[in-house]
Short mmCIF file of C-alpha atoms in Angstrom, two decimals:
data_model
loop_
_atom_site.label_atom_id
_atom_site.label_comp_id
_atom_site.label_asym_id
_atom_site.label_seq_id
_atom_site.Cartn_x
_atom_site.Cartn_y
_atom_site.Cartn_z
CA MET W 1 30.24 -6.21 3.76
CA PHE W 2 27.55 -8.08 5.62
CA LEU W 3 25.41 -5.32 5.49
CA THR W 4 24.41 -5.73 1.59
CA VAL W 5 24.30 -9.75 2.05
CA PRO W 6 20.34 -8.89 0.36
CA HIS W 7 21.21 -6.58 -2.28
CA SER W 8 23.67 -9.75 -2.96
CA TRP W 9 20.90 -11.81 -3.26
CA SER W 10 20.36 -13.87 -7.60
CA LEU W 11 18.00 -12.30 -9.11
CA LYS W 12 15.63 -15.44 -8.84
CA ARG W 13 15.90 -15.47 -5.41
CA LYS W 14 15.06 -11.15 -4.93
CA TRP W 15 11.56 -11.75 -7.25
CA ALA W 16 10.83 -14.33 -5.51
CA ALA W 17 10.83 -12.35 -2.10
CA THR W 18 9.33 -9.77 -4.31
CA ALA W 19 6.37 -11.63 -5.25
CA ILE W 20 5.27 -13.09 -2.41
CA VAL W 21 5.84 -9.64 -0.25
CA ALA W 22 3.00 -7.97 -3.65
CA SER W 23 1.22 -11.25 -2.51
CA PHE W 24 0.56 -10.25 0.95
CA SER W 25 0.19 -6.64 -0.64
CA PHE W 26 -3.03 -7.91 -2.96
CA MET W 27 -5.33 -9.23 -0.84
CA GLY W 28 -5.26 -6.35 1.69
CA PRO W 29 -7.07 -3.97 -1.27
CA VAL W 30 -8.81 -7.25 -2.25
CA SER W 31 -10.42 -7.79 0.65
CA SER W 32 -10.91 -4.06 1.12
CA SER W 33 -12.94 -3.39 -2.02
CA MET W 34 -14.66 -6.80 -2.56
CA ILE W 35 -17.32 -6.80 -0.78
CA ALA W 36 -18.42 -3.56 -2.43
CA PRO W 37 -20.85 -5.03 -4.89
CA ALA W 38 -21.86 -7.08 -2.13
CA THR W 39 -22.94 -4.62 0.04
CA GLY W 40 -26.90 -4.37 -1.09
CA GLN W 41 -26.56 -7.87 0.54
CA VAL W 42 -25.24 -6.97 3.66
CA ALA W 43 -28.13 -4.48 3.65
CA SER W 44 -30.65 -6.63 3.20
CA THR W 45 -28.82 -9.04 5.68
CA PHE W 46 -28.48 -6.53 8.44
CA GLY W 47 -31.81 -4.13 7.85
CA ILE W 48 -29.27 -1.02 6.97
CA ASP W 49 -31.15 1.41 5.09
CA ASN W 50 -28.89 4.26 5.77
CA ASP W 51 -26.08 5.56 2.77
CA VAL W 52 -23.32 6.05 4.60
CA ILE W 53 -23.25 3.34 7.37
CA ASN W 54 -23.60 1.07 4.21
CA ALA W 55 -20.40 2.56 2.57
CA LEU W 56 -18.89 2.69 5.81
CA THR W 57 -18.66 -1.48 5.09
CA THR W 58 -16.86 -1.14 2.31
CA SER W 59 -14.48 1.91 3.66
CA ILE W 60 -13.64 1.38 7.61
CA PHE W 61 -11.08 -1.68 6.38
CA VAL W 62 -8.93 1.14 5.12
CA LEU W 63 -9.74 3.43 8.05
CA ALA W 64 -7.53 0.65 9.63
CA PHE W 65 -4.71 0.93 6.53
CA ALA W 66 -4.13 4.47 8.74
CA PHE W 67 -3.30 3.15 12.24
CA GLY W 68 -1.61 -0.16 11.44
CA PRO W 69 1.40 0.11 9.33
CA LEU W 70 2.19 3.46 12.00
CA PHE W 71 3.32 0.76 14.46
CA VAL W 72 3.47 -2.46 12.37
CA GLY W 73 6.26 -0.32 10.40
CA PRO W 74 8.91 0.26 12.97
CA MET W 75 8.14 -2.76 14.83
CA SER W 76 10.17 -4.45 11.42
CA GLU W 77 13.16 -1.75 12.14
CA LEU W 78 12.85 -4.14 15.54
CA TYR W 79 11.68 -7.38 14.67
CA GLY W 80 12.53 -7.99 11.52
CA ARG W 81 10.59 -7.73 7.98
CA SER W 82 9.77 -10.84 7.25
CA ARG W 83 8.25 -12.32 11.47
CA VAL W 84 6.82 -8.57 11.80
CA LEU W 85 5.31 -9.25 7.76
CA GLN W 86 3.49 -13.16 8.62
CA VAL W 87 2.60 -12.24 12.28
CA ALA W 88 0.16 -9.77 11.00
CA ASN W 89 -1.15 -10.90 8.45
CA LEU W 90 -2.21 -13.76 10.17
CA TRP W 91 -3.77 -11.41 12.34
CA TYR W 92 -5.73 -10.81 8.79
CA LEU W 93 -6.38 -14.11 8.32
CA ALA W 94 -8.03 -15.05 11.29
CA TRP W 95 -10.85 -11.66 12.02
CA ASN W 96 -11.07 -11.87 7.98
CA PHE W 97 -12.18 -15.33 8.21
CA GLY W 98 -14.65 -14.21 11.29
CA CYS W 99 -16.12 -11.69 9.08
CA GLY W 100 -18.17 -13.78 7.33
CA PHE W 101 -19.74 -15.30 10.89
CA ALA W 102 -20.75 -11.62 11.58
CA GLN W 103 -24.61 -11.55 13.58
CA THR W 104 -25.03 -8.09 13.29
CA GLU W 105 -23.38 -5.09 11.55
CA SER W 106 -21.59 -3.95 14.68
CA GLN W 107 -19.13 -6.82 14.11
CA LEU W 108 -19.30 -7.10 10.98
CA LEU W 109 -17.56 -3.17 11.29
CA VAL W 110 -15.30 -4.87 14.36
CA PHE W 111 -13.81 -7.39 12.72
CA ARG W 112 -13.52 -5.50 9.12
CA PHE W 113 -11.41 -2.86 11.44
CA LEU W 114 -9.22 -5.32 13.34
CA ALA W 115 -9.08 -7.36 9.95
CA GLY W 116 -7.89 -4.35 8.22
CA MET W 117 -4.78 -3.69 10.68
CA GLY W 118 -3.45 -6.38 9.91
CA GLY W 119 -4.66 -6.51 6.29
CA GLY W 120 -2.40 -2.60 5.91
CA ALA W 121 0.77 -4.11 7.03
CA PRO W 122 2.03 -4.82 3.42
CA THR W 123 1.57 -1.43 2.60
CA SER W 124 4.60 -0.24 4.83
CA VAL W 125 6.92 -3.69 6.20
CA GLY W 126 6.71 -4.63 2.11
CA GLY W 127 8.56 -1.46 0.70
CA GLY W 128 10.63 -1.36 3.69
CA LEU W 129 11.44 -5.27 2.17
CA LEU W 130 11.98 -4.53 -1.45
CA GLY W 131 14.80 -1.87 -0.34
CA ASP W 132 16.85 -3.79 1.68
CA CYS W 133 17.22 -5.96 -1.62
CA TRP W 134 17.27 -3.95 -4.66
CA ARG W 135 20.12 -2.08 -4.82
CA PRO W 136 18.69 1.44 -6.25
CA GLU W 137 18.74 1.05 -10.29
CA GLU W 138 17.50 -2.10 -9.86
CA ARG W 139 14.22 -0.74 -7.76
CA GLY W 140 11.97 0.30 -10.25
CA LYS W 141 10.91 -2.49 -11.84
CA ALA W 142 10.86 -4.10 -8.28
CA PHE W 143 8.35 -1.19 -7.13
CA ALA W 144 6.24 -1.19 -10.46
CA PHE W 145 5.51 -4.86 -9.74
CA TYR W 146 5.02 -4.82 -5.80
CA SER W 147 2.84 -0.84 -6.14
CA LEU W 148 0.91 -2.48 -9.05
CA ALA W 149 -0.10 -5.48 -6.69
CA PRO W 150 -2.97 -3.42 -3.98
CA LEU W 151 -3.76 -0.97 -6.63
CA LEU W 152 -5.16 -3.73 -9.04
CA GLY W 153 -6.50 -6.16 -5.31
CA ALA W 154 -8.57 -3.00 -5.78
CA SER W 155 -10.08 -3.13 -8.89
CA VAL W 156 -9.93 -7.26 -9.20
CA GLY W 157 -12.03 -7.44 -5.85
CA PRO W 158 -14.78 -6.44 -6.80
CA ILE W 159 -15.20 -7.42 -10.05
CA THR W 160 -15.32 -11.66 -8.02
CA GLY W 161 -16.76 -10.11 -5.71
CA ALA W 162 -19.95 -8.99 -7.82
CA TRP W 163 -20.59 -12.90 -9.28
CA ILE W 164 -20.03 -13.92 -5.48
CA ALA W 165 -22.43 -11.68 -4.14
CA GLU W 166 -24.66 -12.63 -7.51
CA ARG W 167 -24.22 -16.65 -7.04
CA SER W 168 -24.28 -17.01 -3.14
CA SER W 169 -23.71 -15.07 0.03
CA TRP W 170 -22.08 -12.04 0.47
CA ARG W 171 -20.05 -14.58 3.04
CA TRP W 172 -18.28 -16.38 0.94
CA VAL W 173 -17.11 -12.85 0.18
CA PHE W 174 -14.30 -13.11 3.25
CA TRP W 175 -14.50 -16.69 3.84
CA SER W 176 -12.26 -17.19 -0.43
CA THR W 177 -10.14 -14.13 0.47
CA SER W 178 -9.71 -15.73 3.67
CA ILE W 179 -8.14 -19.24 1.79
CA ALA W 180 -6.95 -17.45 -0.88
CA ASP W 181 -4.46 -15.24 1.94
CA ALA W 182 -3.42 -19.23 3.59
CA VAL W 183 -1.92 -20.60 1.25
CA ILE W 184 0.06 -17.28 0.46
CA GLN W 185 0.77 -17.37 3.85
CA ILE W 186 2.02 -20.98 4.03
CA LEU W 187 4.40 -19.73 0.80
CA GLY W 188 5.45 -17.26 2.84
CA VAL W 189 6.87 -19.53 6.14
CA PHE W 190 9.04 -21.22 3.57
CA CYS W 191 10.27 -18.99 1.26
CA LEU W 192 10.20 -14.99 2.61
CA ARG W 193 13.64 -14.86 4.64
CA GLU W 194 14.45 -12.15 6.68
CA THR W 195 16.41 -8.78 5.04
CA TYR W 196 16.44 -6.08 7.90
CA ALA W 197 20.34 -5.49 7.63
CA PRO W 198 20.47 -4.45 11.68
CA ILE W 199 18.46 -6.95 12.44
CA LEU W 200 20.50 -9.77 10.47
CA LEU W 201 23.89 -7.91 11.71
CA GLU W 202 22.74 -8.28 15.39
CA ARG W 203 21.97 -12.00 14.60
CA LYS W 204 25.16 -12.45 13.49
CA ALA W 205 26.98 -11.32 17.24
CA GLU W 206 24.39 -13.33 18.36
CA ARG W 207 26.21 -16.35 16.86
CA ILE W 208 29.37 -14.61 16.84
CA ARG W 209 29.24 -13.99 21.21
CA ARG W 210 27.19 -17.45 21.93
CA SER W 211 31.11 -18.76 20.47
CA MET W 212 33.09 -16.62 22.51
CA ASP W 213 34.12 -17.16 26.03
CA ALA W 214 31.37 -15.40 28.56
CA GLU W 215 34.63 -14.71 30.58
CA LYS W 216 36.45 -12.63 28.14
CA VAL W 217 32.99 -11.10 26.26
CA PRO W 218 30.75 -9.93 28.96
CA TYR W 219 26.93 -9.88 27.87
CA GLY W 220 26.21 -6.71 29.41
CA GLU W 221 29.06 -5.17 27.06
CA ILE W 222 26.69 -6.03 24.12
CA ARG W 223 23.56 -5.72 25.50
CA THR W 224 21.14 -3.13 23.86
CA VAL W 225 18.84 -0.90 26.05
CA TRP W 226 15.21 -2.77 24.60
CA HIS W 227 13.18 -0.19 26.46
CA THR W 228 14.32 2.95 24.50
CA ILE W 229 15.18 1.43 21.10
CA MET W 230 11.21 0.51 20.75
CA ALA W 231 10.12 4.27 21.79
CA LYS W 232 12.28 5.82 19.31
CA ALA W 233 11.55 3.35 16.89
CA LEU W 234 7.20 4.00 17.15
CA ILE W 235 7.86 6.86 17.15
CA ARG W 236 9.05 8.05 14.58
CA PRO W 237 6.84 7.33 12.73
CA PHE W 238 5.30 10.29 14.22
CA ALA W 239 7.94 12.39 13.92
CA LEU W 240 8.97 12.06 9.69
CA PHE W 241 4.89 12.74 9.38
CA PHE W 242 5.15 15.83 11.25
CA CYS W 243 9.36 17.17 10.79
CA GLU W 244 9.47 16.03 7.10
CA PRO W 245 8.26 18.09 4.79
CA ILE W 246 9.05 15.46 1.71
CA VAL W 247 6.17 13.37 4.21
CA GLN W 248 3.66 15.56 3.93
CA VAL W 249 3.53 17.12 0.68
CA LEU W 250 3.61 13.50 -1.05
CA GLY W 251 1.18 11.87 2.05
CA VAL W 252 -0.95 14.67 0.93
CA TYR W 253 -1.11 14.21 -2.87
CA MET W 254 -1.34 10.26 -2.10
CA ALA W 255 -4.29 11.14 0.08
CA TYR W 256 -6.34 12.41 -2.82
CA LEU W 257 -5.35 9.33 -5.43
CA TYR W 258 -6.31 7.18 -3.25
CA GLY W 259 -9.72 8.97 -2.23
CA SER W 260 -10.43 8.84 -6.20
CA LEU W 261 -9.34 5.58 -5.97
CA TYR W 262 -12.20 4.48 -3.60
CA ILE W 263 -14.70 6.95 -4.83
CA ILE W 264 -14.32 4.72 -8.65
CA LEU W 265 -14.64 1.57 -6.97
CA THR W 266 -17.02 2.42 -4.65
CA THR W 267 -19.95 4.52 -7.25
CA ILE W 268 -19.31 1.88 -10.36
CA PRO W 269 -22.00 -0.19 -9.32
CA SER W 270 -23.92 3.38 -8.93
CA ILE W 271 -23.19 3.99 -12.55
CA PHE W 272 -24.03 0.47 -14.46
CA GLN W 273 -26.87 -0.26 -12.17
CA GLY W 274 -28.30 2.21 -11.56
CA VAL W 275 -27.86 4.51 -14.81
CA TYR W 276 -27.16 1.28 -16.96
CA GLN W 277 -29.48 -0.52 -15.49
CA GLN W 278 -27.23 -3.96 -15.77
CA SER W 279 -27.16 -6.92 -13.14
CA VAL W 280 -24.81 -6.92 -10.65
CA GLY W 281 -22.37 -9.12 -12.36
CA ILE W 282 -22.33 -7.20 -15.24
CA ALA W 283 -21.25 -3.75 -13.76
CA GLY W 284 -18.56 -5.85 -11.52
CA LEU W 285 -17.18 -6.51 -15.55
CA HIS W 286 -16.41 -2.51 -15.71
CA TYR W 287 -13.82 -2.87 -12.62
CA ILE W 288 -11.58 -4.56 -15.60
CA ALA W 289 -11.61 -1.00 -17.21
CA LEU W 290 -9.95 0.34 -13.83
CA GLY W 291 -7.43 -2.77 -13.96
CA ILE W 292 -6.75 -2.55 -17.60
CA GLY W 293 -5.16 1.02 -16.50
CA LEU W 294 -3.32 -0.21 -14.01
CA VAL W 295 -1.49 -3.17 -15.86
CA GLY W 296 -1.10 -1.18 -19.20
CA ALA W 297 0.61 1.88 -17.32
CA SER W 298 2.50 -0.60 -14.50
CA CYS W 299 4.38 -2.41 -17.34
CA SER W 300 5.26 0.93 -19.05
CA ASN W 301 6.42 2.25 -16.11
CA ALA W 302 8.24 -1.18 -14.95
CA SER W 303 11.01 -0.09 -17.78
CA ILE W 304 10.93 3.51 -17.44
CA LEU W 305 11.73 3.64 -13.82
CA ASP W 306 14.82 2.59 -13.80
CA LYS W 307 15.92 3.36 -17.52
CA VAL W 308 15.57 6.80 -16.26
CA TYR W 309 17.17 6.88 -12.98
CA LEU W 310 20.52 5.41 -15.33
CA TYR W 311 20.21 8.07 -17.91
CA LEU W 312 19.66 10.99 -15.68
CA LYS W 313 22.28 9.25 -13.03
CA SER W 314 25.04 8.60 -15.60
CA LYS W 315 24.54 12.46 -16.76
CA LYS W 316 25.34 13.33 -12.95
CA GLY W 317 29.08 11.72 -13.00
CA GLY W 318 27.41 7.88 -11.69
CA VAL W 319 25.86 9.71 -8.86
CA GLY W 320 21.68 8.38 -8.30
CA LYS W 321 18.97 11.08 -6.76
CA PRO W 322 15.71 9.83 -5.39
CA GLU W 323 14.72 12.87 -7.04
CA PHE W 324 15.48 11.17 -10.34
CA ARG W 325 12.15 9.18 -9.83
CA LEU W 326 9.90 12.62 -10.40
CA ARG W 327 10.13 12.59 -14.00
CA CYS W 328 8.15 9.85 -14.19
CA LEU W 329 5.02 12.14 -11.93
CA ILE W 330 5.07 14.65 -14.64
CA LEU W 331 -14.84 9.80 -16.32
CA GLY W 332 -18.20 12.04 -15.32
CA TRP W 333 -19.83 13.51 -18.56
CA ALA W 334 -19.73 10.50 -19.86
CA ALA W 335 -22.37 8.86 -17.14
CA GLN W 336 -24.11 11.93 -16.59
CA ALA W 337 -24.93 12.23 -20.51
CA GLN W 338 -26.02 8.51 -20.62
CA ALA W 339 -22.95 7.94 -23.21
CA HIS W 340 -22.64 3.62 -24.64
CA TRP W 341 -20.96 2.44 -21.15
CA ILE W 342 -17.67 1.74 -22.93
CA VAL W 343 -17.51 5.95 -22.38
CA PRO W 344 -17.07 5.99 -18.81
CA ASP W 345 -15.25 2.80 -19.06
CA ILE W 346 -12.36 4.63 -21.02
CA GLY W 347 -12.16 7.32 -18.51
CA ILE W 348 -11.91 5.08 -16.31
CA VAL W 349 -8.97 3.05 -17.57
CA LEU W 350 -7.10 6.94 -17.84
CA ALA W 351 -7.86 7.40 -14.11
CA GLY W 352 -5.82 4.37 -13.45
CA ALA W 353 -3.53 4.66 -15.19
CA GLY W 354 -2.84 7.99 -13.65
CA ILE W 355 -3.64 7.18 -10.56
CA THR W 356 -0.97 4.19 -10.52
CA LEU W 357 1.97 6.27 -12.23
CA ASN W 358 2.21 8.50 -10.13
CA ILE W 359 1.79 6.22 -6.97
CA GLN W 360 4.81 4.09 -8.04
CA SER W 361 6.90 6.72 -8.75
CA VAL W 362 6.16 8.52 -5.29
CA HIS W 363 6.31 4.68 -3.18
CA THR W 364 9.85 4.12 -4.78
CA TYR W 365 11.05 7.82 -3.57
CA ILE W 366 10.23 7.57 -0.50
CA VAL W 367 12.05 4.29 -0.56
CA ASP W 368 15.49 5.70 -1.81
CA CYS W 369 15.17 9.11 0.82
CA PHE W 370 14.93 7.14 3.85
CA THR W 371 16.71 3.73 2.77
CA LEU W 372 17.09 2.22 6.58
CA HIS W 373 13.75 3.69 8.08
CA ALA W 374 11.54 3.17 4.95
CA ALA W 375 8.94 0.74 6.19
CA SER W 376 8.55 3.95 9.43
CA ALA W 377 8.25 6.54 5.88
CA LEU W 378 5.81 5.44 4.37
CA ALA W 379 3.84 3.79 6.77
CA ALA W 380 4.00 8.09 7.91
CA ALA W 381 2.86 8.66 4.03
CA CYS W 382 0.27 6.41 3.68
CA CYS W 383 -1.24 7.41 6.41
CA LEU W 384 -3.29 10.42 5.37
CA ARG W 385 -3.91 7.94 1.90
CA ALA W 386 -5.71 5.81 4.41
CA LEU W 387 -7.86 8.54 5.84
CA ALA W 388 -8.45 9.50 2.41
CA GLY W 389 -9.27 6.38 1.41
CA PHE W 390 -11.75 5.50 4.51
CA GLY W 391 -13.37 9.45 4.26
CA PHE W 392 -13.56 10.21 -0.10
CA PRO W 393 -16.57 7.17 -0.31
CA LEU W 394 -18.24 8.69 2.88
CA PHE W 395 -19.15 11.82 1.26
CA ALA W 396 -19.49 10.57 -2.69
CA PRO W 397 -22.77 9.73 -2.58
CA ALA W 398 -23.94 13.34 -1.02
CA MET W 399 -21.51 14.81 -3.83
CA TYR W 400 -23.38 12.98 -6.85
CA SER W 401 -26.84 13.28 -5.69
CA ALA W 402 -26.67 17.24 -5.65
CA LEU W 403 -24.40 17.29 -8.32
CA GLY W 404 -24.44 14.39 -10.16
CA PHE W 405 -21.96 12.64 -11.88
CA GLY W 406 -20.52 14.96 -14.58
CA LYS W 407 -20.27 18.09 -12.31
CA GLY W 408 -18.75 15.99 -9.26
CA ASP W 409 -15.63 14.78 -11.50
CA THR W 410 -14.92 17.65 -12.34
CA ILE W 411 -14.20 19.13 -8.78
CA LEU W 412 -12.14 15.54 -8.13
CA ALA W 413 -9.88 16.24 -11.61
CA VAL W 414 -9.83 20.18 -11.02
CA ALA W 415 -8.66 19.31 -7.45
CA ALA W 416 -5.80 16.70 -8.62
CA PHE W 417 -4.46 18.88 -10.56
CA VAL W 418 -4.22 22.18 -8.19
CA LEU W 419 -2.63 19.50 -5.98
CA GLY W 420 -0.75 17.09 -8.07
CA CYS W 421 1.60 19.21 -10.03
CA PRO W 422 3.21 21.61 -8.07
CA ALA W 423 4.65 18.61 -5.94
CA PRO W 424 6.95 17.10 -9.20
CA TRP W 425 8.11 20.22 -9.67
CA ILE W 426 8.54 21.42 -5.61
CA LEU W 427 10.27 17.92 -5.27
CA TRP W 428 12.69 18.11 -8.46
CA ARG W 429 14.01 21.62 -7.62
CA TYR W 430 13.93 21.58 -3.61
CA GLY W 431 14.11 18.13 -2.83
CA GLU W 432 18.14 17.63 -2.21
CA ARG W 433 17.76 20.95 -0.03
CA ILE W 434 15.18 19.89 2.11
CA ARG W 435 17.35 15.74 2.26
CA ASN W 436 19.90 17.21 3.48
CA SER W 437 18.58 19.11 6.47
CA SER W 438 16.40 15.89 7.09
CA ARG W 439 17.59 13.94 10.31
CA TYR W 440 15.88 10.50 8.64
CA ALA W 441 16.63 10.58 4.70
CA HIS W 442 19.54 9.51 3.35
CA PRO W 443 21.53 12.76 1.74
#
């Protein structure tokens, strides 16, 4: 009974926790993408004349997303979700603030990477925390809101960054995000409570032990071999990544989606400043199109995820399965032709909507599958995603230079079709069989 305490919280308390976790997960992508419109200023300040190094100032933050969660995720399964999430956020806050004081390009790149190590924590820990709080039949709306936050952050960041770059210094990109994150950190300290059942049970056992006669209950009987548990926890994300087909398939698919998103984020300035000859601030407003696609799809998916789950559950005699999330799975030529700017914006809206629908369904499916080890599973699945978010923008300038926006985006679209179509069918048909043979997945 004790293990289900977070599930028994009031809706108000659950949504408060969800809102705080979503706010944490919003700040990392804001920081990752907010500098994109200001890279010209950064290049001017430090004398950067290499396109790859210039793109690296944006994407190196995302590279750290690949590694930070691999350690932070399992740590949350040892020390608790809330504590680890807040310590990681403090780490991000310190280094992100320091980025504003960087005096060389090397300092900026190092500070950005270190900030990303903490900023990526909600990628794994946040999903695990929400899995602790929400029952499977309620989880869709919460995860739609939570999954929207980082995607929306990636589109809101450049809009704000564009106007900061035009009206002030690129250093205020980092200082402004640090101020906002400090406010969220304070709310987290006072409002975010622990949700991880084994930690709650351990605390209860400790209180019972202290209240009993030490001679009757020797401490050695309840002592844990801590280094063994630590080693298993830190190895778990790697074991999930290399041994779990579910994690591998969804990791590759999310990698492509996330890489495509970051190509959109980093090429919007070159399209609208270069092709359409717009100012930095006006060009940054086109990120609103991406935000419309993300928010619109998320709002629709929020109710659909749970309705589809409940409908299919009723058809199966009241037994719910993670595969019930998969039903929700099933821009360039306009710029090349220099059509009116609204045409590529429509393409950006559709691309954002597709990315949102897929990532929300994947996140919820992984948490439903792995439940207790959701943080480690999300860390493993999101590792490739972060690597793609880092790497795709680095080759994008060369690709568009050689092929143009039309052919370049067509190649991306065809690849997305080839990767995206088989995955939902495979998991819908064989997902339960794969889960039953898993050491970690919930049967």
